[in-house]
CSV table of C-alpha atoms in Angstrom, one decimal:
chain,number,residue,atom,x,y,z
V,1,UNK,CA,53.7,-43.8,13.6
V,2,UNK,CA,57.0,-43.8,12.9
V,3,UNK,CA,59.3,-40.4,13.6
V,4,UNK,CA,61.7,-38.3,11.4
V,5,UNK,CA,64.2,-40.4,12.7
V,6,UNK,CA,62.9,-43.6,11.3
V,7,UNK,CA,61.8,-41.8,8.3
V,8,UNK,CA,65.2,-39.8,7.1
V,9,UNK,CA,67.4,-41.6,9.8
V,10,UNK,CA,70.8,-41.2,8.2
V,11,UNK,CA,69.8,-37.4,8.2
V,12,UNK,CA,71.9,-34.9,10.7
V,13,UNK,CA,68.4,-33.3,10.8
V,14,UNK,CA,66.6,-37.0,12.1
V,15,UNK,CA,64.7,-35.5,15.1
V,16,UNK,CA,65.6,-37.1,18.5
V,17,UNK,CA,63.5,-39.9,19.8
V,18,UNK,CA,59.8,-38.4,21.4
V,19,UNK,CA,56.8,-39.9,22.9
V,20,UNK,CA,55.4,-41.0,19.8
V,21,UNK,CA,58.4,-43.1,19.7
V,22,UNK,CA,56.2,-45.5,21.6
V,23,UNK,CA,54.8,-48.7,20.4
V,24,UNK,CA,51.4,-47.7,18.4
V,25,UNK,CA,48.2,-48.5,19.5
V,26,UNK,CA,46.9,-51.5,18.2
V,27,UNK,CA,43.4,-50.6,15.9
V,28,UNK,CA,40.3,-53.0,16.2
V,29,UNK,CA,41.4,-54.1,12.8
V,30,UNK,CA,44.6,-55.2,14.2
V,31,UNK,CA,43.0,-57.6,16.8
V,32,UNK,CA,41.5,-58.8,14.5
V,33,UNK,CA,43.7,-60.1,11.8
V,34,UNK,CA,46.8,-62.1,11.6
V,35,UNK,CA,49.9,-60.1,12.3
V,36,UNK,CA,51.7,-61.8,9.3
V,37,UNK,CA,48.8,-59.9,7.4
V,38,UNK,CA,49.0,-56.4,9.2
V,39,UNK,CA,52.9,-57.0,8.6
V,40,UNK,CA,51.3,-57.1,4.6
V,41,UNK,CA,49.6,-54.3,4.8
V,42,UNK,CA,52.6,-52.1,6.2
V,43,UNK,CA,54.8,-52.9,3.5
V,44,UNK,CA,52.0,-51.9,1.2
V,45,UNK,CA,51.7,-48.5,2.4
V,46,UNK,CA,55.8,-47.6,2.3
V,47,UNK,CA,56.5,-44.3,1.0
V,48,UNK,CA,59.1,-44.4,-1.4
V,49,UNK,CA,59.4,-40.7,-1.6
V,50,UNK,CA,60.7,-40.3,1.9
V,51,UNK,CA,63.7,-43.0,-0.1
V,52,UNK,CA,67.0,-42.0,0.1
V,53,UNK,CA,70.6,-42.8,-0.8
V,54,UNK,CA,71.5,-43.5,2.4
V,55,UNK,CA,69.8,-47.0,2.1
V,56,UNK,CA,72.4,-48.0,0.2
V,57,UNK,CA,74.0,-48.5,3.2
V,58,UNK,CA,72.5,-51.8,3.9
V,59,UNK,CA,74.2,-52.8,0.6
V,60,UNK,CA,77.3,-51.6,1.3
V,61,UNK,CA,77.4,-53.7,4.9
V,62,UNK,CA,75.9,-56.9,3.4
V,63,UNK,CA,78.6,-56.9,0.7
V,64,UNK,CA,81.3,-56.1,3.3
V,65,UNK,CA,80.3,-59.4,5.3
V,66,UNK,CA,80.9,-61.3,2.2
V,67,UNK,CA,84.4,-59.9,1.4
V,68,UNK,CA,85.7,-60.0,4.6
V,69,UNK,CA,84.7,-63.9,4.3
V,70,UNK,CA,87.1,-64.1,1.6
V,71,UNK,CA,89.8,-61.5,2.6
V,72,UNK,CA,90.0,-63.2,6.3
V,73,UNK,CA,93.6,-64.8,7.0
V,74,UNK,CA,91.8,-68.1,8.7
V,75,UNK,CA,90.4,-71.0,6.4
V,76,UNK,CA,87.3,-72.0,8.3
V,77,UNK,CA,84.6,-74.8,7.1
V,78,UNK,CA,81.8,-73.6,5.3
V,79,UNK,CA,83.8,-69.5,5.7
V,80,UNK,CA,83.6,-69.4,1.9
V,81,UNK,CA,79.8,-70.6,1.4
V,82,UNK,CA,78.6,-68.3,3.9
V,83,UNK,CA,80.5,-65.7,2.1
V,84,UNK,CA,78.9,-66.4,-1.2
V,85,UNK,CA,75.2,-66.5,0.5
V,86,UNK,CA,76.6,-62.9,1.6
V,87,UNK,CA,77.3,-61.8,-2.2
V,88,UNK,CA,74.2,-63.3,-3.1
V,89,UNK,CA,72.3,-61.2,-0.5
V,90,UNK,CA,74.0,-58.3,-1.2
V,91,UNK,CA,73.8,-58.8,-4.5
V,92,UNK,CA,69.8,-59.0,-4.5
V,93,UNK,CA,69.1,-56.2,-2.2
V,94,UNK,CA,71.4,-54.0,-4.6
V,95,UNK,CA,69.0,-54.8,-7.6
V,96,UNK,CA,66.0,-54.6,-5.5
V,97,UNK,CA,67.0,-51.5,-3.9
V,98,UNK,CA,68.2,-50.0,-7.4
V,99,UNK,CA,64.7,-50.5,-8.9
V,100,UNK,CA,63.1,-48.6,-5.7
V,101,UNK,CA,65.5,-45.5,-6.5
V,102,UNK,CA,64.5,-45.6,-10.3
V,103,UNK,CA,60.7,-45.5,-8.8
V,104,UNK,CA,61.4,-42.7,-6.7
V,105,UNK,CA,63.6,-40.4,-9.3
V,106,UNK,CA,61.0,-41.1,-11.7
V,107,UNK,CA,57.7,-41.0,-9.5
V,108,UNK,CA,58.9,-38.4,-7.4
V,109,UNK,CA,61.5,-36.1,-8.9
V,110,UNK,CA,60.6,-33.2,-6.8
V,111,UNK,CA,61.8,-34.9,-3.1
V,112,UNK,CA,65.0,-36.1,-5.1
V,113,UNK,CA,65.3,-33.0,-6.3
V,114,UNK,CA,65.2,-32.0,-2.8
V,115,UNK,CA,67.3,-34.5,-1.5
V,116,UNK,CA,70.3,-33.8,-3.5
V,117,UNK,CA,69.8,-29.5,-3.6
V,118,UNK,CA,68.8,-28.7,-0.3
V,119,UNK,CA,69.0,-30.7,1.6
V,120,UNK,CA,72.7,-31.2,2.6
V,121,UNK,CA,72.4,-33.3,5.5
V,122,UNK,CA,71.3,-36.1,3.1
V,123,UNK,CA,73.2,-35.3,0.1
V,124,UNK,CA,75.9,-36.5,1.2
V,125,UNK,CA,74.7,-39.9,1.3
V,126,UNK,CA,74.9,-39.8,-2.3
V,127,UNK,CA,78.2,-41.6,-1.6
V,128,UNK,CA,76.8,-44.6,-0.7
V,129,UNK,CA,75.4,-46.1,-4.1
V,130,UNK,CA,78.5,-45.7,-5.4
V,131,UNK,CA,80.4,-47.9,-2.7
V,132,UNK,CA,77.6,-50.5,-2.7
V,133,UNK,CA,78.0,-50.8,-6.6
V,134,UNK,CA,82.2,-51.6,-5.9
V,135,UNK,CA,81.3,-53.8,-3.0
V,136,UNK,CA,79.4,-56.0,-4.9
V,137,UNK,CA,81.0,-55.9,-7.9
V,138,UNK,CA,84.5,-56.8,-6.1
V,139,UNK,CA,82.3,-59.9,-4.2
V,140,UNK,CA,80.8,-60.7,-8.0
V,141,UNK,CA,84.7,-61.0,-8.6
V,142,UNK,CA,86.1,-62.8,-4.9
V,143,UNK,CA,83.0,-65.1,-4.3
V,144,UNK,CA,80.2,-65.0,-7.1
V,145,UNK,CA,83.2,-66.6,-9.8
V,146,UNK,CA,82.1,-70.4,-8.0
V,147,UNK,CA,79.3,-69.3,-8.6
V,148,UNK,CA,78.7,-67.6,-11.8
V,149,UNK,CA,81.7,-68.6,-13.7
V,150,UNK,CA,84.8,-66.8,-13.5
V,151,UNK,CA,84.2,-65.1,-17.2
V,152,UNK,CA,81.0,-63.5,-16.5
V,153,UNK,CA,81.8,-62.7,-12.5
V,154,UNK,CA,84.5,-60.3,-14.3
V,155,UNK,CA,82.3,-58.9,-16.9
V,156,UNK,CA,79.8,-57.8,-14.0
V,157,UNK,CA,82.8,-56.9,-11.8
V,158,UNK,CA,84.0,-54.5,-14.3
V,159,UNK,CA,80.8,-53.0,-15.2
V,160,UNK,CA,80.0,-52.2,-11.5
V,161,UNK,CA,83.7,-51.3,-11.2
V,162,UNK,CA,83.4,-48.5,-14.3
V,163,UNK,CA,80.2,-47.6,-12.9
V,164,UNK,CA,80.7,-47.2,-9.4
V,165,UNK,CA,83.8,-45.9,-10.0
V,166,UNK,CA,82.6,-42.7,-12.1
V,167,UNK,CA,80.0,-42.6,-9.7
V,168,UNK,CA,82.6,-42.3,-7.3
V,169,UNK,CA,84.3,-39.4,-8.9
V,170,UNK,CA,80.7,-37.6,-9.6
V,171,UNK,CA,80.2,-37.2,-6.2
V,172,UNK,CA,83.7,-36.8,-4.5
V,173,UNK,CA,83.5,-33.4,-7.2
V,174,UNK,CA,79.8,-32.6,-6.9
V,175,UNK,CA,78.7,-32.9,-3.7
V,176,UNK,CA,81.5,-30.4,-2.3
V,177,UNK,CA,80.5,-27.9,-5.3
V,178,UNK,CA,77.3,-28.2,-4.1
V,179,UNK,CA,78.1,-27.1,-0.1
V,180,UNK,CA,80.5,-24.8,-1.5
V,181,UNK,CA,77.7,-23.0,-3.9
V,182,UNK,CA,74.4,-24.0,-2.9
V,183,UNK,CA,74.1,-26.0,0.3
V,184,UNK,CA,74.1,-23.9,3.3
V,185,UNK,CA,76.7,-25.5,5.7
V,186,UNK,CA,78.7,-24.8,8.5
V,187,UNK,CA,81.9,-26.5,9.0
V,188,UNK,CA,81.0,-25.6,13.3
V,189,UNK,CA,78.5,-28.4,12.7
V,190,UNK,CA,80.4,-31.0,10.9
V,191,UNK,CA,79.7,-34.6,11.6
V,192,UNK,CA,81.3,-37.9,10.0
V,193,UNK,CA,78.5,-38.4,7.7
V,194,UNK,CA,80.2,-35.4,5.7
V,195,UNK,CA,83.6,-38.0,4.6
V,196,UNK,CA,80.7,-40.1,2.5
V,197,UNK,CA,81.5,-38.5,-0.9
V,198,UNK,CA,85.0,-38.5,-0.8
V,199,UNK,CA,85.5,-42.0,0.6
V,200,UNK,CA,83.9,-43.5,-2.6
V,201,UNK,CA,87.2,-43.2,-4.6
V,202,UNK,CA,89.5,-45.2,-1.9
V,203,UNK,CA,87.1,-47.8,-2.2
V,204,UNK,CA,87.1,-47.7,-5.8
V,205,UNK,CA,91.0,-47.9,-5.4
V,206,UNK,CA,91.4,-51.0,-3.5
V,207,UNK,CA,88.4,-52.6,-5.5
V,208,UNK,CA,90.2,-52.0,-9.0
V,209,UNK,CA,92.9,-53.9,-8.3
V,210,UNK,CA,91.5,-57.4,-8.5
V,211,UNK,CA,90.7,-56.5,-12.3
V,212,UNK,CA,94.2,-56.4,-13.0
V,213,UNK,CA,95.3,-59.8,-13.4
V,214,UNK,CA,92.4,-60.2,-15.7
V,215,UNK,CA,93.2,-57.3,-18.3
V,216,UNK,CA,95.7,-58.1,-21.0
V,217,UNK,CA,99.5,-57.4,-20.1
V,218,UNK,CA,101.0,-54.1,-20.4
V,219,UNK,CA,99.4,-51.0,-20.8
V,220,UNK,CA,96.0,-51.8,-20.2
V,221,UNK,CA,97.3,-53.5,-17.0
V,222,UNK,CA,99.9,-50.4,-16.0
V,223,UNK,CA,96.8,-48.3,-16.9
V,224,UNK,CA,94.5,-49.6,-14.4
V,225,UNK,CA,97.0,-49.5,-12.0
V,226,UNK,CA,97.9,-46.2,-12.3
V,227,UNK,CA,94.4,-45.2,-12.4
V,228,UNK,CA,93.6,-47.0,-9.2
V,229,UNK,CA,96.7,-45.2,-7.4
V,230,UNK,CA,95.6,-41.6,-8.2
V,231,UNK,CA,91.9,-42.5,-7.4
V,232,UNK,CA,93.9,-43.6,-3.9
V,233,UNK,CA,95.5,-40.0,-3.5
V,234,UNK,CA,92.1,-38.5,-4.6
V,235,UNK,CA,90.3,-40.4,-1.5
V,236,UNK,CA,93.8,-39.8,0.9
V,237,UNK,CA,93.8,-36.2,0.5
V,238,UNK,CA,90.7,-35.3,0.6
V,239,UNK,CA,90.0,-37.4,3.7
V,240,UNK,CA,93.2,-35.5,5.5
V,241,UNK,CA,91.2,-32.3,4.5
V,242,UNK,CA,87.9,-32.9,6.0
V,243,UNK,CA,88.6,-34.9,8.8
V,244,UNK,CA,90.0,-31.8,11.0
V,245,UNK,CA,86.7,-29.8,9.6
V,246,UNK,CA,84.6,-32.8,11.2
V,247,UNK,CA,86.8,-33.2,14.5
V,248,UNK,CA,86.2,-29.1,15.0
V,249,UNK,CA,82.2,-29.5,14.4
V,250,UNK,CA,82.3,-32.6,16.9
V,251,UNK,CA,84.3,-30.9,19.0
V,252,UNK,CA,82.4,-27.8,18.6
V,253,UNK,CA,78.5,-28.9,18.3
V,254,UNK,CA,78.1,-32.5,19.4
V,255,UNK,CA,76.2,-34.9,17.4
V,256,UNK,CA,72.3,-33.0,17.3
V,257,UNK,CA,70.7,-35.8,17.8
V,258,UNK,CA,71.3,-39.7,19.7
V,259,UNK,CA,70.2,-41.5,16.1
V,260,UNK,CA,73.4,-40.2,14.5
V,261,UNK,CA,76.1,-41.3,17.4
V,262,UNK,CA,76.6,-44.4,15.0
V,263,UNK,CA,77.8,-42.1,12.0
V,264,UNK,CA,81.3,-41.8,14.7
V,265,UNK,CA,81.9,-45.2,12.9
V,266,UNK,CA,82.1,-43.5,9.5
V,267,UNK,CA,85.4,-42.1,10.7
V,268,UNK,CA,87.1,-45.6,10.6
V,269,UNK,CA,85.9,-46.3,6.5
V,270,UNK,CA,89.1,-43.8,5.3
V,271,UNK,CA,91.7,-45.2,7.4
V,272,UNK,CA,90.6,-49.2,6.9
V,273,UNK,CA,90.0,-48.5,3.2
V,274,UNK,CA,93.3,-47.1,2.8
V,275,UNK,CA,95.0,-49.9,4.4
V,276,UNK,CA,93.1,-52.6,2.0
V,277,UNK,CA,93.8,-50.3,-1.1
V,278,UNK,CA,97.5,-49.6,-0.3
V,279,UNK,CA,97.9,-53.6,-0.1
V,280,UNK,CA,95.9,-54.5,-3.1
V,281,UNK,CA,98.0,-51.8,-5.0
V,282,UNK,CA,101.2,-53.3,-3.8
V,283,UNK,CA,100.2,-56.6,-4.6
V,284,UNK,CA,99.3,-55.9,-8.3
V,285,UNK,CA,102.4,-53.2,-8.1
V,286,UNK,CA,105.0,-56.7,-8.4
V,287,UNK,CA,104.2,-57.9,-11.4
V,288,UNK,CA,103.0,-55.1,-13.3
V,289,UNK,CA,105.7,-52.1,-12.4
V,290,UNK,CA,108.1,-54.2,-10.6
V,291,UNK,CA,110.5,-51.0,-10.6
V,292,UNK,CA,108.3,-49.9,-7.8
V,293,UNK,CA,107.8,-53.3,-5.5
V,294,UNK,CA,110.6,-52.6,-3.5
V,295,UNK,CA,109.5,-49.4,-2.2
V,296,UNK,CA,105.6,-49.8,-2.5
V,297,UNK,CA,105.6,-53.0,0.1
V,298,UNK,CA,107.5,-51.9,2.9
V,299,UNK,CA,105.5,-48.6,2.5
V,300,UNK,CA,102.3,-50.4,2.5
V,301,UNK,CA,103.3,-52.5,5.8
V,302,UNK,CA,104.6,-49.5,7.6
V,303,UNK,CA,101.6,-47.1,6.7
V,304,UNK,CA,98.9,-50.2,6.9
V,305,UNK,CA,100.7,-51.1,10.8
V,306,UNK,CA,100.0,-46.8,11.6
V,307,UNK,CA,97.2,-46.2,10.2
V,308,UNK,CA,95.5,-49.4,11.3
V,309,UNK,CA,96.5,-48.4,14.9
V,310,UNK,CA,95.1,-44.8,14.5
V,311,UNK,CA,92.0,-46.8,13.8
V,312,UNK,CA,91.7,-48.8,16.7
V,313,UNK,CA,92.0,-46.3,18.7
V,314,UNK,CA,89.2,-44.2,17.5
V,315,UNK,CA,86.9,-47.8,17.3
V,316,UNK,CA,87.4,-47.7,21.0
V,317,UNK,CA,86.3,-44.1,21.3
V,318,UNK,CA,83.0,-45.0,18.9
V,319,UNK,CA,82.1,-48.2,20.9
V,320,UNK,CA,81.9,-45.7,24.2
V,321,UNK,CA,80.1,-43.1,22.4
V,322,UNK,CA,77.3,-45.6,21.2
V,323,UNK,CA,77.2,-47.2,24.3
V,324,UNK,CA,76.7,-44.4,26.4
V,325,UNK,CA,74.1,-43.6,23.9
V,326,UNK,CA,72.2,-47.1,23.6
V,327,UNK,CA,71.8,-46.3,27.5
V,328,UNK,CA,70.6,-43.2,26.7
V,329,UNK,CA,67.9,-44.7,25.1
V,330,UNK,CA,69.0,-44.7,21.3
V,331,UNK,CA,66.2,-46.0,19.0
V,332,UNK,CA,67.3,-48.1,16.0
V,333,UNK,CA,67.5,-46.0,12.6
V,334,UNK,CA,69.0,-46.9,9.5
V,335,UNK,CA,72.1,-45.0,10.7
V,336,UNK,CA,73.2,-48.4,12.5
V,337,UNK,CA,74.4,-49.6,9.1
V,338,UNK,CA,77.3,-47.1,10.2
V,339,UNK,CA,78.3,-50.1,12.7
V,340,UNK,CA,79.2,-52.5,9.7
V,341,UNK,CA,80.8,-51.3,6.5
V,342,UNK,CA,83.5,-49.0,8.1
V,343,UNK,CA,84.1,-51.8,10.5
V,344,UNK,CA,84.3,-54.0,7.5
V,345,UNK,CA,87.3,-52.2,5.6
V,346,UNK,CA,89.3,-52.8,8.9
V,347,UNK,CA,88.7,-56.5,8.8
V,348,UNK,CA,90.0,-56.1,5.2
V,349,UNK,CA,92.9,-53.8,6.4
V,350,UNK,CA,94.0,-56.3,8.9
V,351,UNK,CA,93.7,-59.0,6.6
V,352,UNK,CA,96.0,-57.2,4.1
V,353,UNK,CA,98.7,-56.9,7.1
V,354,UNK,CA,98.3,-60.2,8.3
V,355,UNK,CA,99.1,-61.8,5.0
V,356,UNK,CA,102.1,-59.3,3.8
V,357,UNK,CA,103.7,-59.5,7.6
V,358,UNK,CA,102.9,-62.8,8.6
V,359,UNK,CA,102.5,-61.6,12.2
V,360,UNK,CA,99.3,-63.6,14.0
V,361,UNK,CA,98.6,-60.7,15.8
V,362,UNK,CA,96.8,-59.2,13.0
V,363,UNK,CA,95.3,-62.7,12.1
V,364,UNK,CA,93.4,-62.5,15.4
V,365,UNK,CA,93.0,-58.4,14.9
V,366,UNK,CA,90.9,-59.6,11.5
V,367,UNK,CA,89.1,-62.6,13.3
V,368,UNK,CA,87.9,-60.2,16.4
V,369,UNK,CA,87.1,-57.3,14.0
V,370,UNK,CA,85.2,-60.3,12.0
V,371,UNK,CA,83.4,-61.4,14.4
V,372,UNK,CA,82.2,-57.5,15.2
V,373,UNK,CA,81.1,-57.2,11.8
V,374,UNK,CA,78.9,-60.0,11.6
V,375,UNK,CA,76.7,-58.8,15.2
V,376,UNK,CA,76.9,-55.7,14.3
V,377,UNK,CA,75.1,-56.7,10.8
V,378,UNK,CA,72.8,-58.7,12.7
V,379,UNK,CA,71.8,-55.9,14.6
V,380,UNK,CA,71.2,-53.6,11.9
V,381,UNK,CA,69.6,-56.4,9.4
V,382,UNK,CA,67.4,-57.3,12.1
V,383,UNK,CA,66.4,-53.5,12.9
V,384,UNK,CA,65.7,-52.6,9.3
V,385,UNK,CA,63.6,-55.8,8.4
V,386,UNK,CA,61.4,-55.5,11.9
V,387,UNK,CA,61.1,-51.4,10.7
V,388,UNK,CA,59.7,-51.9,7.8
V,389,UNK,CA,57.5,-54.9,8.9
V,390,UNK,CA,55.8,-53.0,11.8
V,391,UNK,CA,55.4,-49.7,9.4
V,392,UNK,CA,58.3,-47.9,11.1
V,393,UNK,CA,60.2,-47.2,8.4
V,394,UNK,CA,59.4,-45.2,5.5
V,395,UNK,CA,55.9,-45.1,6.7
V,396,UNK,CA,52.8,-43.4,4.8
């Protein structure tokens, strides 16, 4: 049977791997039937009360594969068409996932209830949905116009952008009200999962941007845009606030248990989102306030060359932490979706710097951090499917 770190693995609280970690016994029934159909039966006994926000996360690191596809520097045969099969995925496992969460707020309002209240350690997951609703909605926009039409790829676009977006803001406000009123925290025990809720608005900062072109000239335009930039500074500064709280409970407590050494990844999601969204705002910053394009670029190069270096340094520092812990013995959780979306906004990031700078350093920085991405989804996809297949996941 599967443990409290399959069940709630994106939890601080996900208990530490034990002996019933081991494979289960297999029943007489099991010998006796195809393992396609005992497969069957474990996805017919899933729990989706024990279902929480922090699945999203597979969303949110499907969705990065497919815009890193189109953001990459490189034009590679069949890059583009594997990015759209990328959306589509994404796309699909955000409406499939989105009906399971209306089953479990409706079917099971008390363990939401909990979830979000008092529960802390997984509340803060509830800034995941909205991410996974801007990733997707910014591939509908990059990759799912061949597909779709260009007309209705920005209708969805802006629909998930509005959504997501005051989703965003929801829970960059709520979820701190809550720990400051309700939850009972200590900053001595921060981890990264804590940045979650206020990362949501930088990614709805460098996803708006795209919409601009589209929008009629003028205000609506300069609206957006100035929209977008103070949802930047919402994300900016509160990252620079909690990221010393999460360094001192690191620093202080360690990681509780081996499951969560991937959430050290959720540190690099702020600094490459930032990157992408100081770009994307440049970009649109030209033709719409172009007062402000001769400051705003080289400002965007110099903080995007920094900040992009800051985040190299500490994706070094993850990589050693999560080896040291696979030989450990780490199991797979859902927490390895940690390995892909943060590591996607870097591809982004260096993207955005290759193209504005033209140097082919950070050509091959976005190819290599690419090429990361994609085993790193891999890994995770493969761990979540074969989870829920063998009844390790969200297990009666």
């Amino acid at each position: 049977m599967s443990t409290s770190a399959d069940v709630r693995p994106l939890t601080s609280s996900a208990a530490p791997a034990r002996s019933s970690e081991q494979p289960r016994p297999s029943r007489p029934s099991d010998l006796s039937r195809p393992s396609s159909l005992s497969h069957l039966s474990h996805l017919s006994r899933l729990d989706l009360a024990q279902l929480g926000p922090n699945w999203y996360a597979a969303v949110m690191g499907t969705a990065i594969v497919a815009n890193g596809a189109a953001a990459l520097p490189v034009h590679l045969p069949g890059l583009i068409g594997f990015g759209e099969v990328m959306w589509a995925l994404g796309a699909a496992a955000l409406l499939l996932l989105a009906g399971a969460r209306l089953v479990h707020l409706t079917r099971h309002r008390e363990a939401a209830r909990t979830q979000l209240l008092d529960n802390p350690a997984t509340a803060v997951f509830y800034g995941c949905p909205p991410m996974a609703l801007l990733a997707v909605g910014l591939g509908t926009l990059l990759l799912g116009s061949r597909v779709i039409g260009t007309g209705p790829a920005v209708a969805l676009d802006a629909v998930l952008w509005g959504v997501g977006t005051l989703y965003a803001l929801t829970v960059a406000a709520g979820i701190p009200y809550l720990m400051i009123t309700r939850h009972r925290v200590s900053a001595l025990e921060a981890n990264p999962t804590w940045l979650l809720p206020v990362v949501a608005p930088l990614v709805a900062s460098a996803c708006g941007p795209a919409l601009v072109p589209h929008l009629p000239a003028g205000t609506p335009q300069q609206a957006m845009l100035y929209g977008c930039w103070a949802l930047f500074g919402i994300g900016l500064l509160a990252t620079l606030v909690l990221l010393p709280v999460v360094f001192t409970g690191l620093f202080h407590s360690k990681l509780p248990t081996l499951v969560l050494t991937p959430a050290l990844f959720l540190v690099l999601g702020p600094l490459g989102q930032s990157v992408t969204a100081i770009h994307q705002l440049a970009d649109q910053t030209r033709p719409v306030l172009p007062a402000l394009a001769p400051v705003l670029l080289p400002l965007a190069e110099l903080y995007g060359v920094a900040v992009m270096g800051v985040a190299m340094l500490w994706l070094a520092v993850a990589l050693a932490a999560n080896l040291r812990a696979r030989r450990a013995g780490m199991p797979f959780a859902m927490t390895w979706w940690a390995f892909t979306f943060p590591v996607g906004t870097c591809v982004t990031g260096a993207s955005a710097l290759a193209r504005h700078t033209g140097f082919g350093g950070f050509t091959g920085l976005a190819v290599g951090l690419y090429l990361l991405l994609g085993t790193a989804w891999v890994l995770a996809a493969t761990g979540t499917a074969t989870g829920l297949l063998r009844g390790r996941l969200l297990a009666r």
